[in-house]
Amino acid sequence: ELSGPEQAFQQRVDDGVRIEPKDWMPQAYRKTLVRQISQHAHSEIVGMLPEGNWLTRAPTLKRKAILQAKIQDEAGHGLYLYSAAETLGVSREEMVDDLLSGKAKYSTIFNYPTLTWADIGMIGWLVDGSAIINQIPLCRCSYGPYARAMVRVCKEESFHQRQGYDLLIQMCRHGTPEQKAMCQDALNRWWWPSLMMFGPPDAASTNSAQSMQWRIKLFSNDELRQKMVDQSVPQAEYLGLTVPDPDLKWNEARGHYDFGEIDWDEFHAVIKGNGPCNRERLQARRDAHEAGAWVREAFSAHAAKQAARRKV
Ligand code: FAQ
């Protein structure tokens, strides 16, 4: 049974009115947004690491410049998202501490290694591809600061996706048989983890029902995952690559591809911290935080000096 203010809040959400930071909102709405937006921000920041691994080994100057621009965009996305979460009353320090202590989640996908240059193509095509499918609806979500941040993020993600697919076209359609084989190997490793990005199946998604009622989520995890499969299969065919799923089959009656069962044990193991690179990723963030301590101290000292000067 909803209280009076809760009913009025739900009515505003149902009417498509954007909720803004100073508006009244249920505590649980605030909490779920802080959870989702901070996880999203952490994913952008940790997500810089797998690609950063290839910056010094990009095959040409042009590819290096593109990759560097893309990774810098991800840092920007993390910062917009931390700012959006801060409008809900949580501090950046708390969020960063939760990431570094291992308390906060970030997307499972960034705990997989980037073994070859083809992995950079796969991340752009499949990981940014999944991110776009998930984030386009978020541009219309009920919380104003999150929705507005997503508009620019999505524009940049489309560039990211194109650079990945362009790199793969080069290697698969204009490259050597060895390069094409390298792409097939990368697809074999990235396909299933990319489908896991959309979260658990609807029946196991603990937050979905409430988040959909609040219009934080507009589509379910399985709906968006299906969209990803339907979009990617023809793109894989154009590259001449085989999607590593023997159960993948066009279903005329449904108008969608049927696909095989995801290994949910792997998904849960990676969430729990036992993926191939979880420890390495967190250690890299902890080292970066420690190495940047002098910058934070210098800013605080400068701010204190300015404040003292204003007092006299
Ligand atoms: N990894 O009840 P649900 C990017 C957790 S894109 C880890 O369904 P919800 C761009 C979930 O948090 C990646 N944990 O949850 C880029 C929940 O746990 P909690 C980031 C996952 O929130 C590209 C529990 O499982 N994008 O970074 C995952 O309703 C290239 C139950 O799940 C976003 O974050 C997972 N894959 O739906 C950057 C998008 N899936 O919190 C660099 C915004 C689920 O109760 C390079 N987020 N969990 O303890 C969302 O849309 C939603 O949060 C979902 C999950 C769809 C991810």
XYZ file of C-alpha atoms in Angstrom, residues 11-236:
226
model
C 1.590 9.333 -10.703
C 4.255 11.825 -11.825
C 6.450 8.981 -13.046
C 3.496 7.418 -14.903
C 2.736 10.779 -16.505
C 6.300 10.931 -17.822
C 7.324 13.860 -15.606
C 11.100 13.915 -15.008
C 12.158 13.615 -11.369
C 14.798 16.198 -10.409
C 17.277 16.195 -7.462
C 15.260 18.551 -5.235
C 11.933 16.777 -5.811
C 10.533 14.503 -3.119
C 11.272 10.853 -3.847
C 10.886 7.585 -1.939
C 14.065 6.529 -0.122
C 14.087 3.248 -2.038
C 13.998 5.098 -5.391
C 16.987 7.175 -4.309
C 18.798 4.065 -3.129
C 18.222 2.063 -6.278
C 19.403 4.963 -8.439
C 22.573 5.413 -6.375
C 23.173 1.673 -6.741
C 22.660 1.553 -10.493
C 24.341 4.860 -11.399
C 27.399 4.234 -9.207
C 27.800 0.698 -10.598
C 27.506 2.178 -14.055
C 30.166 4.820 -13.244
C 32.544 2.195 -11.835
C 32.066 0.117 -14.997
C 33.134 3.039 -17.173
C 36.262 3.602 -15.090
C 37.289 -0.048 -14.720
C 36.290 -0.472 -18.383
C 39.259 1.672 -19.413
C 41.704 -1.008 -18.250
C 41.195 -3.855 -20.762
C 41.593 -1.482 -23.705
C 44.378 0.501 -22.045
C 46.352 -2.724 -22.250
C 46.666 -2.232 -26.053
C 47.393 1.497 -26.266
C 51.153 1.037 -26.567
C 50.749 -1.788 -29.077
C 48.140 -0.426 -31.499
C 49.165 -1.394 -35.053
C 49.141 2.121 -36.571
C 49.228 5.729 -35.420
C 45.646 6.178 -36.627
C 44.377 3.186 -34.628
C 46.260 4.392 -31.583
C 44.738 7.878 -31.805
C 41.234 6.395 -32.173
C 41.700 4.025 -29.233
C 43.113 6.759 -27.034
C 40.142 9.023 -27.808
C 37.709 6.211 -27.013
C 39.325 5.400 -23.675
C 39.313 9.085 -22.712
C 35.596 9.185 -23.533
C 35.033 6.352 -21.034
C 36.733 8.416 -18.310
C 34.358 11.271 -19.168
C 31.352 8.931 -18.919
C 32.503 7.810 -15.487
C 32.740 11.428 -14.363
C 29.271 12.440 -15.666
C 27.836 9.405 -13.915
C 29.560 10.064 -10.585
C 28.186 13.620 -10.801
C 24.683 12.312 -11.534
C 24.912 10.019 -8.489
C 26.158 12.911 -6.326
C 22.887 14.782 -6.985
C 21.246 12.011 -4.919
C 23.254 12.865 -1.805
C 26.101 10.357 -1.972
C 29.696 11.596 -2.076
C 32.277 10.638 -4.650
C 34.644 9.518 -1.878
C 32.070 7.026 -0.587
C 31.510 5.630 -4.055
C 35.220 5.311 -4.819
C 35.866 3.714 -1.418
C 33.153 1.149 -2.117
C 34.757 0.299 -5.440
C 38.263 -0.019 -4.006
C 37.149 -2.106 -1.032
C 35.407 -4.530 -3.391
C 31.982 -3.729 -1.917
C 30.560 -2.113 -5.058
C 29.774 -4.017 -8.227
C 30.863 -3.107 -11.734
C 30.061 -4.887 -14.979
C 31.303 -8.489 -15.189
C 32.513 -7.877 -18.756
C 35.570 -5.909 -17.648
C 37.009 -8.879 -15.781
C 37.999 -10.640 -18.993
C 41.485 -10.256 -20.519
C 42.341 -8.620 -23.857
C 44.714 -11.175 -25.375
C 45.054 -9.900 -28.964
C 44.388 -6.781 -31.038
C 41.171 -8.428 -32.292
C 39.833 -8.153 -28.726
C 39.843 -4.369 -29.152
C 37.530 -4.801 -32.147
C 35.277 -7.162 -30.181
C 34.987 -4.739 -27.259
C 33.888 -1.945 -29.589
C 31.483 -4.082 -31.585
C 29.967 -6.251 -28.838
C 30.610 -4.494 -25.515
C 29.858 -0.965 -26.705
C 27.104 -2.484 -28.863
C 25.469 -3.982 -25.768
C 26.063 -0.777 -23.821
C 24.186 1.244 -26.477
C 21.211 -1.138 -26.530
C 21.023 -0.914 -22.732
C 21.593 2.847 -22.537
C 19.397 4.281 -25.324
C 16.265 3.626 -23.211
C 18.019 5.182 -20.191
C 17.956 8.538 -22.066
C 14.195 8.436 -21.344
C 14.390 7.168 -17.765
C 12.544 8.965 -14.977
C 15.542 10.576 -13.221
C 16.545 13.811 -14.985
C 20.313 13.960 -14.323
C 20.822 10.299 -15.301
C 18.700 10.614 -18.447
C 20.507 13.767 -19.591
C 23.953 12.262 -18.965
C 22.987 9.301 -21.120
C 22.295 11.421 -24.212
C 25.913 12.415 -24.704
C 27.184 9.036 -23.520
C 25.127 7.274 -26.187
C 26.431 9.526 -28.967
C 29.979 8.708 -27.948
C 29.205 5.001 -27.608
C 28.038 4.896 -31.243
C 31.453 6.163 -32.334
C 33.039 3.500 -30.117
C 30.963 0.771 -31.637
C 31.761 1.885 -35.177
C 35.500 2.012 -34.515
C 35.373 -1.585 -33.241
C 33.355 -2.869 -36.180
C 35.541 -0.928 -38.638
C 38.647 -2.533 -37.168
C 37.040 -5.969 -37.545
C 35.997 -5.297 -41.170
C 39.606 -4.418 -41.898
C 40.912 -7.623 -40.347
C 38.162 -10.003 -41.500
C 37.442 -8.781 -45.020
C 40.730 -7.175 -46.058
C 43.233 -8.960 -43.841
C 45.149 -12.228 -43.866
C 43.651 -15.635 -42.935
C 45.626 -15.399 -39.684
C 43.990 -12.081 -38.856
C 40.557 -13.504 -39.551
C 41.311 -16.496 -37.325
C 42.393 -14.093 -34.596
C 38.980 -12.383 -34.870
C 37.135 -15.711 -34.700
C 39.073 -16.617 -31.560
C 38.208 -13.253 -30.016
C 34.515 -13.672 -30.899
C 34.543 -17.121 -29.271
C 35.772 -15.550 -26.034
C 33.676 -12.340 -26.010
C 30.258 -13.497 -27.285
C 28.877 -15.075 -24.122
C 30.301 -12.546 -21.641
C 28.732 -9.761 -23.771
C 25.301 -11.376 -23.417
C 25.835 -11.502 -19.640
C 26.149 -7.701 -19.546
C 22.341 -7.441 -19.614
C 22.090 -9.085 -16.205
C 20.355 -12.245 -14.951
C 17.289 -13.671 -16.716
C 14.093 -11.757 -15.959
C 12.843 -14.429 -13.566
C 16.006 -14.030 -11.453
C 16.303 -10.247 -11.741
C 15.633 -9.015 -8.213
C 15.463 -5.300 -9.053
C 13.610 -5.330 -12.370
C 9.955 -5.188 -11.323
C 10.397 -2.165 -9.061
C 12.826 -0.418 -11.426
C 10.369 -0.830 -14.297
C 7.516 0.538 -12.227
C 9.650 3.586 -11.469
C 10.674 3.848 -15.135
C 14.353 3.576 -14.275
C 14.319 0.550 -16.576
C 12.037 0.655 -19.630
C 12.840 -2.823 -20.970
C 13.650 -6.076 -19.216
C 17.085 -7.729 -19.196
C 15.914 -10.522 -21.533
C 14.226 -8.123 -23.972
C 17.435 -6.126 -24.383
C 19.572 -9.275 -24.620
C 17.331 -10.574 -27.428
C 17.768 -7.274 -29.237
C 21.538 -7.633 -28.987
C 21.475 -11.152 -30.463
C 19.123 -10.135 -33.298
C 21.304 -7.159 -34.189
C 24.668 -8.930 -33.966
C 24.057 -12.152 -35.905
C 23.809 -10.477 -39.362
C 26.812 -8.314 -38.448
C 28.826 -11.479 -37.657
